[in-house]
mmCIF file of C-alpha atoms in Angstrom:
data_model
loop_
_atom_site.group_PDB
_atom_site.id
_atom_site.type_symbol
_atom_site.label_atom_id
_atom_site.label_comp_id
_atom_site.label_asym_id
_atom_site.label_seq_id
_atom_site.Cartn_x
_atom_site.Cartn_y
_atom_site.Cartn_z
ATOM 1 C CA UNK A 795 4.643 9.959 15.228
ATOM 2 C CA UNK A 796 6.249 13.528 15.721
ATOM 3 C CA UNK A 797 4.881 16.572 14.422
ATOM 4 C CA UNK A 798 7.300 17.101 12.048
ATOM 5 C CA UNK A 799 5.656 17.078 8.367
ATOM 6 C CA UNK A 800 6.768 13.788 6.556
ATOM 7 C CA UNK A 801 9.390 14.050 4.040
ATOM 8 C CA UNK A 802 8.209 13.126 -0.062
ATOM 9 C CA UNK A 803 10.455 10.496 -1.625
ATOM 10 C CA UNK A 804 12.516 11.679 -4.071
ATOM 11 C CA UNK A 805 10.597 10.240 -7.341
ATOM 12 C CA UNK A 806 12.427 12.284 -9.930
ATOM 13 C CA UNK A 807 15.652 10.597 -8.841
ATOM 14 C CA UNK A 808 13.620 7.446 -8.629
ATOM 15 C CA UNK A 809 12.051 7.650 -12.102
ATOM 16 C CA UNK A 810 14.953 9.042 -13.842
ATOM 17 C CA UNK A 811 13.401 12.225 -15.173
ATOM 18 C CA UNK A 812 10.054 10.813 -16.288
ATOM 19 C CA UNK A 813 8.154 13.555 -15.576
ATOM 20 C CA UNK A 814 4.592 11.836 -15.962
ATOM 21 C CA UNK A 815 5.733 9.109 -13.339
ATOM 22 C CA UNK A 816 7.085 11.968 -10.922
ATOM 23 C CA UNK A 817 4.453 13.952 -10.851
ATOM 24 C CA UNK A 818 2.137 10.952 -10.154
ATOM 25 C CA UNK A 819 3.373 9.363 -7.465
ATOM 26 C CA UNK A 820 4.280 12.938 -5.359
ATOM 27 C CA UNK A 821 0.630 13.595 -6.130
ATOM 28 C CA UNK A 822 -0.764 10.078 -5.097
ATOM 29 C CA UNK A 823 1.924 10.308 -1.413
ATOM 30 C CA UNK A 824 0.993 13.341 -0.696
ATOM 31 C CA UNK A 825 -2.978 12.974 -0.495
ATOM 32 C CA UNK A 826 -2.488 9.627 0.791
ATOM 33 C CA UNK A 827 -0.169 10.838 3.726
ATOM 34 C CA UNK A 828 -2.664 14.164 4.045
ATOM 35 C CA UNK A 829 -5.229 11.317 4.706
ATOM 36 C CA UNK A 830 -3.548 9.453 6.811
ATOM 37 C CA UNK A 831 -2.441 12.813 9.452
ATOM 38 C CA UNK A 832 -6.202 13.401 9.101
ATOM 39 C CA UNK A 833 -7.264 10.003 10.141
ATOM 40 C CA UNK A 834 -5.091 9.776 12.914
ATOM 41 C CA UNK A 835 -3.356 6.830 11.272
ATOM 42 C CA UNK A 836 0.092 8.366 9.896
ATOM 43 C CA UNK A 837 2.999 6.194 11.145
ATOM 44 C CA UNK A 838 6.460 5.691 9.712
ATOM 45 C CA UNK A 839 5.650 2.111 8.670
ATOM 46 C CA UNK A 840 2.374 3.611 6.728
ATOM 47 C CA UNK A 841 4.728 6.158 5.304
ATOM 48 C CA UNK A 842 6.803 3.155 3.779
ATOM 49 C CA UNK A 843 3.516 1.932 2.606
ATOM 50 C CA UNK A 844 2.388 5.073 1.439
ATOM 51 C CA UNK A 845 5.927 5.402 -0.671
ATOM 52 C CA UNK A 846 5.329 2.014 -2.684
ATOM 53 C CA UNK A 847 1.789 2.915 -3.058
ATOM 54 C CA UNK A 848 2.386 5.731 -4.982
ATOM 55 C CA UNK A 849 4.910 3.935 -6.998
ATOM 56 C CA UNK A 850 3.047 1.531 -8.263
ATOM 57 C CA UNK A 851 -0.168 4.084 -8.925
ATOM 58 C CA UNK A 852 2.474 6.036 -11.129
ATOM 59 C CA UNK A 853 3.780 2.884 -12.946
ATOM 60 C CA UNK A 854 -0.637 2.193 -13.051
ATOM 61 C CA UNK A 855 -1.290 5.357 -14.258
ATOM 62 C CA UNK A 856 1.795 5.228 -16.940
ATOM 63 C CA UNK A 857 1.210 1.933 -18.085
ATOM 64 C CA UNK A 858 -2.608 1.734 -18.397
ATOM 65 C CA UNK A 859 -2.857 4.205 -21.964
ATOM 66 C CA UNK A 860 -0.444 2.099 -23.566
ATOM 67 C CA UNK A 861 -2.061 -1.205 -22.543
ATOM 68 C CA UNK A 862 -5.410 -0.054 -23.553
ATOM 69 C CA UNK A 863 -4.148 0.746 -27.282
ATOM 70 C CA UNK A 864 -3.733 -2.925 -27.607
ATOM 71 C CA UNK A 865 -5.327 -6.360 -27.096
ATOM 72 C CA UNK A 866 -4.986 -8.375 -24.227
ATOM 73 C CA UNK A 867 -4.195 -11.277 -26.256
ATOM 74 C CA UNK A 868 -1.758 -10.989 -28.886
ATOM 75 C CA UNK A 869 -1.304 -13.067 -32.159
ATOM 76 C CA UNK A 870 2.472 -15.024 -32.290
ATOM 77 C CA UNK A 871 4.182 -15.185 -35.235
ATOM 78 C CA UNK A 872 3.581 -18.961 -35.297
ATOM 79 C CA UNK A 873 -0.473 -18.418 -35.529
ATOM 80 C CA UNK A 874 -0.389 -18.841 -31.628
ATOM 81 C CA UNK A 875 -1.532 -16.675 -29.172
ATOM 82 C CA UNK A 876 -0.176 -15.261 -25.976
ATOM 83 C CA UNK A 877 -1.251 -12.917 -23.411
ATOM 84 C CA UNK A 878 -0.298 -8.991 -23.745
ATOM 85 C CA UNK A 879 2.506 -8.846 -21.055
ATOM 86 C CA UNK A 880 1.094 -5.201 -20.850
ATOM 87 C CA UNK A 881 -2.348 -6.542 -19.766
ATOM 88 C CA UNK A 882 -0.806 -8.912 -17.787
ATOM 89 C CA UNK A 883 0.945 -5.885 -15.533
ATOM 90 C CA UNK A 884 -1.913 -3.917 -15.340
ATOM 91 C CA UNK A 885 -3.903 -6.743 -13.540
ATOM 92 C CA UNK A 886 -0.665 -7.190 -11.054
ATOM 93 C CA UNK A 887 -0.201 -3.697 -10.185
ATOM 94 C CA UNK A 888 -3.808 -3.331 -9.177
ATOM 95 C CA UNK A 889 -3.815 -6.659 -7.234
ATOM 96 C CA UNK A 890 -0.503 -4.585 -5.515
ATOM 97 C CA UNK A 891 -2.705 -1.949 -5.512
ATOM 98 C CA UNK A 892 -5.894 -2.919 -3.978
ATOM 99 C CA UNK A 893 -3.082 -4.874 -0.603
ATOM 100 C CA UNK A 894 -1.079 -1.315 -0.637
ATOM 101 C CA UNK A 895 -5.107 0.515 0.043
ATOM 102 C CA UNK A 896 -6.247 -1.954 2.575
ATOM 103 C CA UNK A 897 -2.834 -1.967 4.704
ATOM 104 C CA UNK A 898 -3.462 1.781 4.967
ATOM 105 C CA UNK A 899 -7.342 1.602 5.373
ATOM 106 C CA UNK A 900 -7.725 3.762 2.703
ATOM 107 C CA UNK A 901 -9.736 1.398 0.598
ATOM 108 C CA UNK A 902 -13.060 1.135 0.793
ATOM 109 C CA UNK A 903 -13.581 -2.225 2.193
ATOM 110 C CA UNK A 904 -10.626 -1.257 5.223
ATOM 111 C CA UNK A 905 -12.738 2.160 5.292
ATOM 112 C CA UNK A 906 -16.083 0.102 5.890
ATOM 113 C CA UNK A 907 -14.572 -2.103 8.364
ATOM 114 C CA UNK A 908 -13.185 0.440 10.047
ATOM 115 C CA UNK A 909 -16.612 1.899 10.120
ATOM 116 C CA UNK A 910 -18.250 -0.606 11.346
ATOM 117 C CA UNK A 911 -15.965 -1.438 14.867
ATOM 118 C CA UNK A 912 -16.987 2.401 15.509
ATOM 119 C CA UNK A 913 -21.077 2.611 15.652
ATOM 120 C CA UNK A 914 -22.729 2.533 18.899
ATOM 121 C CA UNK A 915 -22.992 -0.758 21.316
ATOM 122 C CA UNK A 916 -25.751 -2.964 20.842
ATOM 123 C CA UNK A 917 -29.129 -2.657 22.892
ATOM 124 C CA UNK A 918 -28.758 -5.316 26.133
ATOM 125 C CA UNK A 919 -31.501 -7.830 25.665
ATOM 126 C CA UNK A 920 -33.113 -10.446 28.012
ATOM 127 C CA UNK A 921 -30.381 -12.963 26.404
ATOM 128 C CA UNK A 922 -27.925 -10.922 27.317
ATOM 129 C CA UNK A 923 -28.437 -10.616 30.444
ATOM 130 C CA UNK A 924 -28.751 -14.440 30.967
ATOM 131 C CA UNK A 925 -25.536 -14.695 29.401
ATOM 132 C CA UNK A 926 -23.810 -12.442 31.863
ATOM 133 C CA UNK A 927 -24.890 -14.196 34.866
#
C-alpha cells in the first residue's frame, strides 16, 4: 500500500445529513484504518472492509436505543405475536458485524489467532527427532 494517508468515505453524503450516523461511522473508519497502518495490515481491500464496517457500526449504534425502548416480541392486532423487526436488525448487523472484525483481524478471536501463529517454536524432543529422520 503507498504512503499516502487513506481517504474517509464521504458518510454525510452517504447518510443524507444524519449527523449521528456521520459522525459514527468517520469515527469507527478512522480508528479502524489507524489500527490497521499500525498493524501492518492496511490494504485497499481492508479499506473496502473497513468502509462497510463502519457503516453498519453507525446503522448499530443508531438503531440499538430505539430497539431497546421496545420488546423483542411484539403483540399483533389479531392477539398474535411477531418478532420486533427492530430486534430482528440488531441481531443481523452484529452477525455483519462480528464477519466485518474477523476479515480485518480486529476481533478478538482473529486477534488471538493471530497471536498464537507468532509465539516462539516449540522445544525439539526425542520424537521429533525420530520423525525427522
Amino acid at each position: 500500500m503507498s504512503t499516502k494517508k487513506p481517504r474517509c468515505p464521504r458518510y454525510a453524503d452517504i447518510f443524507r445529513g444524519n449527523g449521528e450516523k456521520e459522525a459514527v461511522a468517520k469515527r469507527v473508519w478512522q480508528e479502524t484504518v489507524e489500527w490497521l497502518a499500525q498493524s501492518s495490515l492496511l490494504t485497499s481491500r481492508r479499506l473496502e472492509v473497513a468502509d462497510r464496517y463502519a457503516r453498519s457500526y453507525a446503522e448499530y449504534e443508531y438503531l440499538y436505543p430505539k430497539a431497546s425502548e421496545e420488546d423483542p416480541v411484539k403483540d399483533g392486532p389479531n392477539g398474535g405475536q411477531f418478532v420486533n423487526l427492530n430486534w430482528s436488525m440488531l441481531e443481523k448487523l452484529n452477525d455483519r458485524l462480528l464477519k466485518f472484525e474477523d476479515a480485518l483481524l480486529i476481533s478478538p478471536k482473529a486477534s488471538q489467532d493471530r497471536v498464537a501463529d507468532s509465539g516462539p517454536p516449540a522445544k525439539k524432543t526425542k520424537a521429533d527427532a525420530y520423525l525427522d529422520d
